[in-house]
């Protein structure tokens, strides 16, 4: 018999993105956590005091036991070794398949803990509680979970949607300015690929970092919503979701080149955005005024418009590992105009080298 038996996956992943202010411990945790399911919370130790109301809200809402695992995870810790350490923690705590993992921290922590949730016991339900600007507007949304390798950023990972993304903007009240800056690359990227209100708000003013003003509340909500809309139609990044990678082709390569953690993701994506805009001018005729405007935004927010010196040939070599690359070569996300991104292979190495030189 050579008739194929077809298995069509019904793995319908669903993710609810909640955005509020001072709402974390009053959200309906008892309905978010299956009855009697054990909970393992992996939390950035810096936040343990701040999230006490959340811990008690979860413990009050359930009979089952909750284990809190404090774990500092900086960019240079975003490795398979750290994943293995968490596997050991989960083994020690006898984590079972009905356990819900709650990840509380920045984008690096939610990326790594989300990957542990995607792979431990072949997959656990998880909830993301993002506590930085980067995580709230981008990293915790959409289920891209991953760790870095020596060959590149996020090269080992999965698509594993968090059941809930609980974004409480009050968590930003204690966020250091460096961490605010680390999320700005995604805000600028989103404004450029989306156009519309988000672009207009950012074009009109770039409010100071650190105060959660109504302007920031609107920008965060709209950036998060943009990502959710795109993921809704292209979870596995077959086409539109690639637009969210604007500025990341060069950005990730710069992070790898200088050593993870040396350049923040926001700084790297800001520089990568300038490279992508320069290529958009060369390949698609985008007007140079857009890049000049973005340089003004970066300066206003204290992000670099020039990189430390680097070897463009080495950056180009690292970019070859980019996940948008295919056997036939690199794919670039460029802009035809504000709000009008596209994916193209029609970029030659000379144009890339010239665009890279412009940020040196
Ligand atoms: O969610 C996506 O898709 C993105 O590309 C969003 C990016 O801003 C984010 O940094 C993502 O983690 C990078 O994706 P990767 O596939 O280049 O690792």
mmCIF file of C-alpha atoms and ligand atoms in Angstrom:
data_model
loop_
_atom_site.group_PDB
_atom_site.id
_atom_site.type_symbol
_atom_site.label_atom_id
_atom_site.label_comp_id
_atom_site.label_asym_id
_atom_site.label_seq_id
_atom_site.Cartn_x
_atom_site.Cartn_y
_atom_site.Cartn_z
ATOM 1 C CA UNK A 1 0.000 0.000 0.000
ATOM 2 C CA UNK A 2 1.570 3.320 -0.939
ATOM 3 C CA UNK A 3 -1.342 5.642 -0.124
ATOM 4 C CA UNK A 4 -0.221 8.579 2.028
ATOM 5 C CA UNK A 5 -1.951 9.113 5.381
ATOM 6 C CA UNK A 6 -2.198 12.881 5.761
ATOM 7 C CA UNK A 7 -1.974 14.516 9.214
ATOM 8 C CA UNK A 8 -3.175 18.120 9.026
ATOM 9 C CA UNK A 9 -2.127 19.904 12.197
ATOM 10 C CA UNK A 10 -4.969 21.523 14.154
ATOM 11 C CA UNK A 11 -2.475 23.302 16.394
ATOM 12 C CA UNK A 12 -4.542 26.451 16.608
ATOM 13 C CA UNK A 13 -2.453 28.732 18.811
ATOM 14 C CA UNK A 14 -4.300 31.674 20.395
ATOM 15 C CA UNK A 15 -2.750 34.620 22.216
ATOM 16 C CA UNK A 16 -4.548 37.444 24.041
ATOM 17 C CA UNK A 17 -2.609 40.714 24.316
ATOM 18 C CA UNK A 18 -3.848 42.728 27.311
ATOM 19 C CA UNK A 19 -2.714 46.339 27.813
ATOM 20 C CA UNK A 20 -3.462 48.271 30.991
ATOM 21 C CA UNK A 21 -1.974 50.527 33.652
ATOM 22 C CA UNK A 22 -1.674 49.316 37.251
ATOM 23 C CA UNK A 23 -3.782 46.333 36.240
ATOM 24 C CA UNK A 24 -1.321 43.436 36.564
ATOM 25 C CA UNK A 25 -2.573 42.075 39.881
ATOM 26 C CA UNK A 26 -6.266 42.767 39.190
ATOM 27 C CA UNK A 27 -6.438 40.991 35.831
ATOM 28 C CA UNK A 28 -8.478 37.725 35.912
ATOM 29 C CA UNK A 29 -5.616 35.333 36.706
ATOM 30 C CA UNK A 30 -8.026 32.674 37.925
ATOM 31 C CA UNK A 31 -9.504 32.461 34.421
ATOM 32 C CA UNK A 32 -6.095 32.671 32.751
ATOM 33 C CA UNK A 33 -4.696 29.771 34.779
ATOM 34 C CA UNK A 34 -6.422 26.406 34.386
ATOM 35 C CA UNK A 35 -7.928 25.125 37.644
ATOM 36 C CA UNK A 36 -5.287 23.538 39.896
ATOM 37 C CA UNK A 37 -2.567 23.818 37.255
ATOM 38 C CA UNK A 38 0.842 24.295 38.877
ATOM 39 C CA UNK A 39 2.586 27.571 38.038
ATOM 40 C CA UNK A 40 6.289 28.215 37.579
ATOM 41 C CA UNK A 41 7.144 31.916 37.484
ATOM 42 C CA UNK A 42 10.565 32.813 36.079
ATOM 43 C CA UNK A 43 11.254 36.391 37.103
ATOM 44 C CA UNK A 44 14.042 38.935 36.834
ATOM 45 C CA UNK A 45 15.300 39.203 40.449
ATOM 46 C CA UNK A 46 15.315 43.027 40.137
ATOM 47 C CA UNK A 47 11.500 42.868 39.963
ATOM 48 C CA UNK A 48 10.751 40.509 42.862
ATOM 49 C CA UNK A 49 9.549 43.285 45.197
ATOM 50 C CA UNK A 50 7.615 45.105 42.463
ATOM 51 C CA UNK A 51 5.655 41.996 41.492
ATOM 52 C CA UNK A 52 4.672 40.894 45.017
ATOM 53 C CA UNK A 53 1.035 41.972 44.316
ATOM 54 C CA UNK A 54 1.101 39.757 41.196
ATOM 55 C CA UNK A 55 2.473 36.771 43.091
ATOM 56 C CA UNK A 56 -0.177 37.095 45.798
ATOM 57 C CA UNK A 57 -2.909 37.608 43.183
ATOM 58 C CA UNK A 58 -1.900 34.374 41.459
ATOM 59 C CA UNK A 59 -1.542 32.453 44.724
ATOM 60 C CA UNK A 60 -4.950 33.720 45.917
ATOM 61 C CA UNK A 61 -6.540 32.663 42.635
ATOM 62 C CA UNK A 62 -5.574 29.039 42.881
ATOM 63 C CA UNK A 63 -5.134 25.987 44.980
ATOM 64 C CA UNK A 64 -2.195 24.597 43.066
ATOM 65 C CA UNK A 65 1.335 25.383 44.071
ATOM 66 C CA UNK A 66 3.371 28.214 42.552
ATOM 67 C CA UNK A 67 7.144 28.082 42.290
ATOM 68 C CA UNK A 68 9.097 31.307 41.773
ATOM 69 C CA UNK A 69 12.427 30.945 39.946
ATOM 70 C CA UNK A 70 14.440 34.188 40.040
ATOM 71 C CA UNK A 71 16.808 34.277 37.037
ATOM 72 C CA UNK A 72 18.923 37.144 35.737
ATOM 73 C CA UNK A 73 19.052 36.869 31.941
ATOM 74 C CA UNK A 74 21.051 39.530 30.122
ATOM 75 C CA UNK A 75 21.644 39.430 26.339
ATOM 76 C CA UNK A 76 24.909 37.527 26.781
ATOM 77 C CA UNK A 77 23.011 34.934 28.882
ATOM 78 C CA UNK A 78 20.536 34.300 26.028
ATOM 79 C CA UNK A 79 22.133 30.936 25.268
ATOM 80 C CA UNK A 80 21.397 27.214 25.210
ATOM 81 C CA UNK A 81 23.458 26.919 28.396
ATOM 82 C CA UNK A 82 20.945 29.119 30.216
ATOM 83 C CA UNK A 83 18.120 27.097 28.655
ATOM 84 C CA UNK A 84 19.727 23.916 30.009
ATOM 85 C CA UNK A 85 19.989 25.498 33.466
ATOM 86 C CA UNK A 86 16.271 26.236 33.397
ATOM 87 C CA UNK A 87 15.523 22.682 32.208
ATOM 88 C CA UNK A 88 17.388 21.508 35.337
ATOM 89 C CA UNK A 89 15.366 23.928 37.517
ATOM 90 C CA UNK A 90 12.146 22.575 35.975
ATOM 91 C CA UNK A 91 13.301 19.026 36.566
ATOM 92 C CA UNK A 92 14.150 19.761 40.182
ATOM 93 C CA UNK A 93 10.710 21.347 40.646
ATOM 94 C CA UNK A 94 9.082 18.325 38.979
ATOM 95 C CA UNK A 95 7.341 20.467 36.373
ATOM 96 C CA UNK A 96 4.520 18.498 34.729
ATOM 97 C CA UNK A 97 2.777 19.002 31.398
ATOM 98 C CA UNK A 98 -0.163 20.855 33.000
ATOM 99 C CA UNK A 99 2.200 23.463 34.459
ATOM 100 C CA UNK A 100 1.788 27.076 33.286
ATOM 101 C CA UNK A 101 5.025 29.029 32.886
ATOM 102 C CA UNK A 102 4.804 32.754 33.710
ATOM 103 C CA UNK A 103 7.735 34.801 32.348
ATOM 104 C CA UNK A 104 8.193 38.181 34.067
ATOM 105 C CA UNK A 105 10.904 40.433 32.692
ATOM 106 C CA UNK A 106 12.372 42.062 29.625
ATOM 107 C CA UNK A 107 12.526 40.809 26.056
ATOM 108 C CA UNK A 108 15.610 38.668 26.594
ATOM 109 C CA UNK A 109 13.925 36.854 29.493
ATOM 110 C CA UNK A 110 10.602 36.382 27.675
ATOM 111 C CA UNK A 111 12.430 35.150 24.530
ATOM 112 C CA UNK A 112 14.443 32.583 26.487
ATOM 113 C CA UNK A 113 11.747 31.460 28.938
ATOM 114 C CA UNK A 114 9.295 31.264 26.034
ATOM 115 C CA UNK A 115 11.738 28.917 24.284
ATOM 116 C CA UNK A 116 11.964 26.775 27.426
ATOM 117 C CA UNK A 117 8.135 26.695 27.509
ATOM 118 C CA UNK A 118 8.105 25.718 23.821
ATOM 119 C CA UNK A 119 10.453 22.779 24.311
ATOM 120 C CA UNK A 120 10.220 21.415 27.875
ATOM 121 C CA UNK A 121 7.995 18.314 27.845
ATOM 122 C CA UNK A 122 7.460 19.206 24.149
ATOM 123 C CA UNK A 123 5.602 22.393 25.057
ATOM 124 C CA UNK A 124 3.997 24.091 28.067
ATOM 125 C CA UNK A 125 1.316 26.784 28.194
ATOM 126 C CA UNK A 126 2.956 30.092 29.033
ATOM 127 C CA UNK A 127 2.061 33.680 29.918
ATOM 128 C CA UNK A 128 4.343 36.636 29.217
ATOM 129 C CA UNK A 129 4.496 39.582 31.617
ATOM 130 C CA UNK A 130 6.755 42.058 29.782
ATOM 131 C CA UNK A 131 8.346 44.703 31.999
ATOM 132 C CA UNK A 132 10.457 46.734 29.550
ATOM 133 C CA UNK A 133 9.538 48.963 26.611
ATOM 134 C CA UNK A 134 11.149 46.510 24.166
ATOM 135 C CA UNK A 135 9.219 43.566 25.572
ATOM 136 C CA UNK A 136 5.900 45.446 25.801
ATOM 137 C CA UNK A 137 5.923 46.815 22.236
ATOM 138 C CA UNK A 138 7.564 43.849 20.540
ATOM 139 C CA UNK A 139 9.444 40.935 22.058
ATOM 140 C CA UNK A 140 6.670 39.442 24.232
ATOM 141 C CA UNK A 141 4.102 39.590 21.422
ATOM 142 C CA UNK A 142 3.818 37.116 18.573
ATOM 143 C CA UNK A 143 5.438 33.970 19.929
ATOM 144 C CA UNK A 144 8.936 34.284 18.395
ATOM 145 C CA UNK A 145 10.958 32.661 21.181
ATOM 146 C CA UNK A 146 14.676 32.043 20.776
ATOM 147 C CA UNK A 147 18.260 32.079 21.980
ATOM 148 C CA UNK A 148 21.432 33.289 20.302
ATOM 149 C CA UNK A 149 24.338 31.180 19.015
ATOM 150 C CA UNK A 150 27.878 32.162 18.051
ATOM 151 C CA UNK A 151 26.642 32.355 14.433
ATOM 152 C CA UNK A 152 23.851 34.815 15.017
ATOM 153 C CA UNK A 153 20.980 36.264 16.995
ATOM 154 C CA UNK A 154 17.869 34.138 17.700
ATOM 155 C CA UNK A 155 19.183 31.299 15.492
ATOM 156 C CA UNK A 156 17.669 28.610 17.756
ATOM 157 C CA UNK A 157 13.987 29.093 18.525
ATOM 158 C CA UNK A 158 10.355 28.343 17.818
ATOM 159 C CA UNK A 159 6.982 29.953 17.208
ATOM 160 C CA UNK A 160 5.177 29.386 20.531
ATOM 161 C CA UNK A 161 2.488 31.956 21.302
ATOM 162 C CA UNK A 162 2.002 32.990 24.928
ATOM 163 C CA UNK A 163 -1.627 32.340 25.898
ATOM 164 C CA UNK A 164 -1.674 35.782 27.491
ATOM 165 C CA UNK A 165 0.603 38.818 27.085
ATOM 166 C CA UNK A 166 -0.079 40.934 30.179
ATOM 167 C CA UNK A 167 1.269 44.427 29.413
ATOM 168 C CA UNK A 168 1.024 46.706 32.441
ATOM 169 C CA UNK A 169 2.610 50.014 31.464
ATOM 170 C CA UNK A 170 2.998 50.865 35.167
ATOM 171 C CA UNK A 171 5.929 48.429 35.135
ATOM 172 C CA UNK A 172 7.825 51.035 33.057
ATOM 173 C CA UNK A 173 7.748 53.540 35.927
ATOM 174 C CA UNK A 174 11.027 52.184 37.312
ATOM 175 C CA UNK A 175 12.613 51.316 33.968
ATOM 176 C CA UNK A 176 16.115 52.814 33.591
ATOM 177 C CA UNK A 177 16.537 55.216 30.633
ATOM 178 C CA UNK A 178 18.987 52.777 28.991
ATOM 179 C CA UNK A 179 16.205 50.203 28.901
ATOM 180 C CA UNK A 180 13.769 52.765 27.463
ATOM 181 C CA UNK A 181 16.292 53.399 24.695
ATOM 182 C CA UNK A 182 16.634 49.652 24.100
ATOM 183 C CA UNK A 183 13.001 49.567 22.950
ATOM 184 C CA UNK A 184 13.058 52.653 20.740
ATOM 185 C CA UNK A 185 14.381 50.848 17.675
ATOM 186 C CA UNK A 186 11.126 48.881 17.532
ATOM 187 C CA UNK A 187 8.997 52.014 17.968
ATOM 188 C CA UNK A 188 10.811 53.785 15.117
ATOM 189 C CA UNK A 189 10.700 50.661 12.920
ATOM 190 C CA UNK A 190 6.971 50.266 13.523
ATOM 191 C CA UNK A 191 6.251 53.921 12.748
ATOM 192 C CA UNK A 192 8.102 53.604 9.423
ATOM 193 C CA UNK A 193 6.509 50.344 8.259
ATOM 194 C CA UNK A 194 3.021 51.252 9.487
ATOM 195 C CA UNK A 195 2.747 54.938 8.579
ATOM 196 C CA UNK A 196 -0.648 56.279 9.729
ATOM 197 C CA UNK A 197 -1.254 57.510 13.295
ATOM 198 C CA UNK A 198 1.883 55.929 14.750
ATOM 199 C CA UNK A 199 4.148 57.640 12.206
ATOM 200 C CA UNK A 200 2.321 60.953 12.644
ATOM 201 C CA UNK A 201 2.644 60.821 16.441
ATOM 202 C CA UNK A 202 6.375 60.083 16.299
ATOM 203 C CA UNK A 203 6.938 62.626 13.500
ATOM 204 C CA UNK A 204 5.166 65.376 15.492
ATOM 205 C CA UNK A 205 7.259 64.893 18.631
ATOM 206 C CA UNK A 206 9.597 62.538 20.385
ATOM 207 C CA UNK A 207 8.573 62.818 24.021
ATOM 208 C CA UNK A 208 11.296 62.398 26.667
ATOM 209 C CA UNK A 209 11.996 58.925 27.945
ATOM 210 C CA UNK A 210 11.047 57.797 31.426
ATOM 211 C CA UNK A 211 7.629 59.400 31.981
ATOM 212 C CA UNK A 212 4.592 57.432 30.955
ATOM 213 C CA UNK A 213 2.702 60.316 29.355
ATOM 214 C CA UNK A 214 -0.541 59.895 27.372
ATOM 215 C CA UNK A 215 1.613 60.204 24.238
ATOM 216 C CA UNK A 216 3.782 57.264 25.315
ATOM 217 C CA UNK A 217 0.718 55.259 26.347
ATOM 218 C CA UNK A 218 -0.731 55.751 22.836
ATOM 219 C CA UNK A 219 2.566 54.943 21.101
ATOM 220 C CA UNK A 220 3.050 51.754 23.139
ATOM 221 C CA UNK A 221 -0.511 50.578 22.572
ATOM 222 C CA UNK A 222 -0.399 51.282 18.833
ATOM 223 C CA UNK A 223 3.022 49.648 18.357
ATOM 224 C CA UNK A 224 1.864 46.536 20.226
ATOM 225 C CA UNK A 225 -1.402 46.463 18.277
ATOM 226 C CA UNK A 226 0.418 46.761 14.948
ATOM 227 C CA UNK A 227 2.524 43.736 15.785
ATOM 228 C CA UNK A 228 -0.493 41.739 16.932
ATOM 229 C CA UNK A 229 -2.354 42.554 13.680
ATOM 230 C CA UNK A 230 0.571 41.397 11.547
ATOM 231 C CA UNK A 231 1.119 38.198 13.565
ATOM 232 C CA UNK A 232 -2.605 37.448 13.311
ATOM 233 C CA UNK A 233 -2.317 37.159 9.507
ATOM 234 C CA UNK A 234 1.189 35.654 9.252
ATOM 235 C CA UNK A 235 2.236 33.864 12.450
ATOM 236 C CA UNK A 236 5.008 31.843 10.769
ATOM 237 C CA UNK A 237 6.618 34.790 8.918
ATOM 238 C CA UNK A 238 5.911 33.656 5.372
ATOM 239 C CA UNK A 239 5.445 37.209 4.063
ATOM 240 C CA UNK A 240 3.965 40.243 5.904
ATOM 241 C CA UNK A 241 5.528 39.309 9.220
ATOM 242 C CA UNK A 242 8.963 39.902 7.607
ATOM 243 C CA UNK A 243 8.075 43.619 7.616
ATOM 244 C CA UNK A 244 8.545 43.516 11.412
ATOM 245 C CA UNK A 245 12.166 42.649 10.716
ATOM 246 C CA UNK A 246 12.848 46.035 9.089
ATOM 247 C CA UNK A 247 16.232 47.269 10.365
ATOM 248 C CA UNK A 248 17.064 43.883 11.878
ATOM 249 C CA UNK A 249 19.158 42.407 9.051
ATOM 250 C CA UNK A 250 22.033 44.775 9.775
ATOM 251 C CA UNK A 251 20.915 45.380 13.368
ATOM 252 C CA UNK A 252 21.300 41.748 14.464
ATOM 253 C CA UNK A 253 24.630 41.466 12.653
ATOM 254 C CA UNK A 254 25.940 44.506 14.533
ATOM 255 C CA UNK A 255 24.828 43.005 17.862
ATOM 256 C CA UNK A 256 26.668 39.784 17.047
ATOM 257 C CA UNK A 257 29.784 41.561 15.707
ATOM 258 C CA UNK A 258 30.330 43.710 18.808
ATOM 259 C CA UNK A 259 29.393 40.888 21.218
ATOM 260 C CA UNK A 260 25.879 40.388 22.552
ATOM 261 C CA UNK A 261 25.019 43.027 25.120
ATOM 262 C CA UNK A 262 27.626 45.556 23.946
ATOM 263 C CA UNK A 263 25.154 47.296 21.641
ATOM 264 C CA UNK A 264 21.581 47.356 22.976
ATOM 265 C CA UNK A 265 18.896 45.978 20.645
ATOM 266 C CA UNK A 266 17.473 49.485 20.323
ATOM 267 C CA UNK A 267 20.838 50.970 19.335
ATOM 268 C CA UNK A 268 21.475 48.136 16.880
ATOM 269 C CA UNK A 269 18.025 48.336 15.280
ATOM 270 C CA UNK A 270 18.330 52.127 15.080
ATOM 271 C CA UNK A 271 21.575 51.773 13.120
ATOM 272 C CA UNK A 272 20.118 48.869 11.120
ATOM 273 C CA UNK A 273 17.145 51.070 10.234
ATOM 274 C CA UNK A 274 19.501 53.716 8.813
ATOM 275 C CA UNK A 275 21.147 50.984 6.685
ATOM 276 C CA UNK A 276 17.755 49.759 5.459
ATOM 277 C CA UNK A 277 16.670 53.348 4.662
ATOM 278 C CA UNK A 278 19.903 53.986 2.748
ATOM 279 C CA UNK A 279 19.314 50.816 0.728
ATOM 280 C CA UNK A 280 15.686 51.888 0.184
ATOM 281 C CA UNK A 281 17.025 55.107 -1.377
ATOM 282 C CA UNK A 282 19.478 53.211 -3.607
ATOM 283 C CA UNK A 283 17.161 50.389 -4.645
ATOM 284 C CA UNK A 284 13.655 51.895 -4.474
ATOM 285 C CA UNK A 285 14.284 55.620 -4.780
ATOM 286 C CA UNK A 286 13.006 56.437 -1.269
ATOM 287 C CA UNK A 287 13.574 60.143 -0.593
ATOM 288 C CA UNK A 288 16.636 60.864 1.580
ATOM 289 C CA UNK A 289 14.552 63.161 3.793
ATOM 290 C CA UNK A 290 13.122 60.071 5.529
ATOM 291 C CA UNK A 291 16.548 58.923 6.688
ATOM 292 C CA UNK A 292 17.451 62.466 7.756
ATOM 293 C CA UNK A 293 14.235 62.650 9.765
ATOM 294 C CA UNK A 294 14.921 59.318 11.469
ATOM 295 C CA UNK A 295 18.437 60.475 12.325
ATOM 296 C CA UNK A 296 16.793 63.428 14.054
ATOM 297 C CA UNK A 297 14.556 61.048 16.052
ATOM 298 C CA UNK A 298 17.567 58.943 17.076
ATOM 299 C CA UNK A 299 19.523 62.003 18.190
ATOM 300 C CA UNK A 300 16.532 63.402 20.085
ATOM 301 C CA UNK A 301 16.216 60.140 22.027
ATOM 302 C CA UNK A 302 19.945 59.723 22.601
ATOM 303 C CA UNK A 303 20.481 56.793 20.229
ATOM 304 C CA UNK A 304 23.611 56.610 18.028
ATOM 305 C CA UNK A 305 23.462 57.511 14.326
ATOM 306 C CA UNK A 306 27.006 56.262 13.813
ATOM 307 C CA UNK A 307 28.453 52.923 14.855
ATOM 308 C CA UNK A 308 31.780 52.125 16.407
ATOM 309 C CA UNK A 309 34.186 51.120 13.599
ATOM 310 C CA UNK A 310 33.512 47.682 12.103
ATOM 311 C CA UNK A 311 34.603 45.519 9.170
ATOM 312 C CA UNK A 312 31.743 45.695 6.613
ATOM 313 C CA UNK A 313 32.844 42.408 5.032
ATOM 314 C CA UNK A 314 32.495 40.659 8.400
ATOM 315 C CA UNK A 315 29.060 42.226 8.957
ATOM 316 C CA UNK A 316 28.035 41.023 5.503
ATOM 317 C CA UNK A 317 29.234 37.518 6.375
ATOM 318 C CA UNK A 318 27.195 37.519 9.603
ATOM 319 C CA UNK A 319 24.111 38.787 7.743
ATOM 320 C CA UNK A 320 24.246 35.689 5.558
ATOM 321 C CA UNK A 321 22.962 33.779 8.632
ATOM 322 C CA UNK A 322 19.909 36.037 8.885
ATOM 323 C CA UNK A 323 16.726 33.955 9.087
ATOM 324 C CA UNK A 324 15.202 35.856 6.156
ATOM 325 C CA UNK A 325 18.125 34.614 4.017
ATOM 326 C CA UNK A 326 17.469 31.734 1.619
ATOM 327 C CA UNK A 327 19.806 29.474 -0.325
ATOM 328 C CA UNK A 328 19.654 31.988 -3.171
ATOM 329 C CA UNK A 329 20.765 34.830 -0.903
ATOM 330 C CA UNK A 330 19.755 37.603 1.451
ATOM 331 C CA UNK A 331 16.258 39.084 1.524
ATOM 332 C CA UNK A 332 15.903 42.676 2.648
ATOM 333 C CA UNK A 333 12.918 44.507 4.072
ATOM 334 C CA UNK A 334 13.012 47.959 2.502
ATOM 335 C CA UNK A 335 10.644 50.913 2.236
ATOM 336 C CA UNK A 336 9.042 52.142 -0.977
ATOM 337 C CA UNK A 337 7.558 54.913 1.165
ATOM 338 C CA UNK A 338 6.412 55.497 4.729
ATOM 339 C CA UNK A 339 3.934 52.730 5.500
ATOM 340 C CA UNK A 340 4.849 50.842 2.332
ATOM 341 C CA UNK A 341 7.469 48.130 3.083
ATOM 342 C CA UNK A 342 8.443 45.292 0.785
ATOM 343 C CA UNK A 343 10.740 42.268 0.812
ATOM 344 C CA UNK A 344 13.320 42.113 -1.973
ATOM 345 C CA UNK A 345 16.396 40.178 -3.045
ATOM 346 C CA UNK A 346 17.306 42.860 -5.589
ATOM 347 C CA UNK A 347 20.091 44.334 -3.456
ATOM 348 C CA UNK A 348 23.701 43.818 -4.545
ATOM 349 C CA UNK A 349 26.653 43.508 -2.182
ATOM 350 C CA UNK A 350 28.147 46.816 -3.360
ATOM 351 C CA UNK A 351 24.983 48.666 -2.358
ATOM 352 C CA UNK A 352 25.055 46.933 1.037
ATOM 353 C CA UNK A 353 28.708 47.861 1.593
ATOM 354 C CA UNK A 354 28.001 51.504 0.706
ATOM 355 C CA UNK A 355 25.000 51.609 3.068
ATOM 356 C CA UNK A 356 27.048 50.053 5.862
ATOM 357 C CA UNK A 357 29.838 52.592 5.350
ATOM 358 C CA UNK A 358 27.322 55.392 5.890
ATOM 359 C CA UNK A 359 26.841 54.430 9.544
ATOM 360 C CA UNK A 360 30.586 54.284 10.266
HETATM 361 O O1 LIG B 1 8.283 39.329 15.571
HETATM 362 C C1 LIG B 1 8.871 39.435 14.479
HETATM 363 O O2 LIG B 1 8.622 38.772 13.457
HETATM 364 C C2 LIG B 1 9.975 40.392 14.353
HETATM 365 O O3 LIG B 1 10.760 40.375 13.415
HETATM 366 C C3 LIG B 1 10.070 41.392 15.446
HETATM 367 C C4 LIG B 1 11.480 41.796 15.749
HETATM 368 O O4 LIG B 1 11.409 43.172 16.162
HETATM 369 C C5 LIG B 1 12.069 41.012 16.907
HETATM 370 O O5 LIG B 1 13.294 41.579 17.320
HETATM 371 C C6 LIG B 1 12.290 39.546 16.557
HETATM 372 O O6 LIG B 1 12.625 38.836 17.692
HETATM 373 C C7 LIG B 1 13.403 39.368 15.568
HETATM 374 O O7 LIG B 1 13.041 38.286 14.819
HETATM 375 P P1 LIG B 1 14.132 37.337 14.174
HETATM 376 O O8 LIG B 1 13.309 36.351 13.393
HETATM 377 O O9 LIG B 1 15.033 38.196 13.328
HETATM 378 O O10 LIG B 1 14.870 36.717 15.313
#
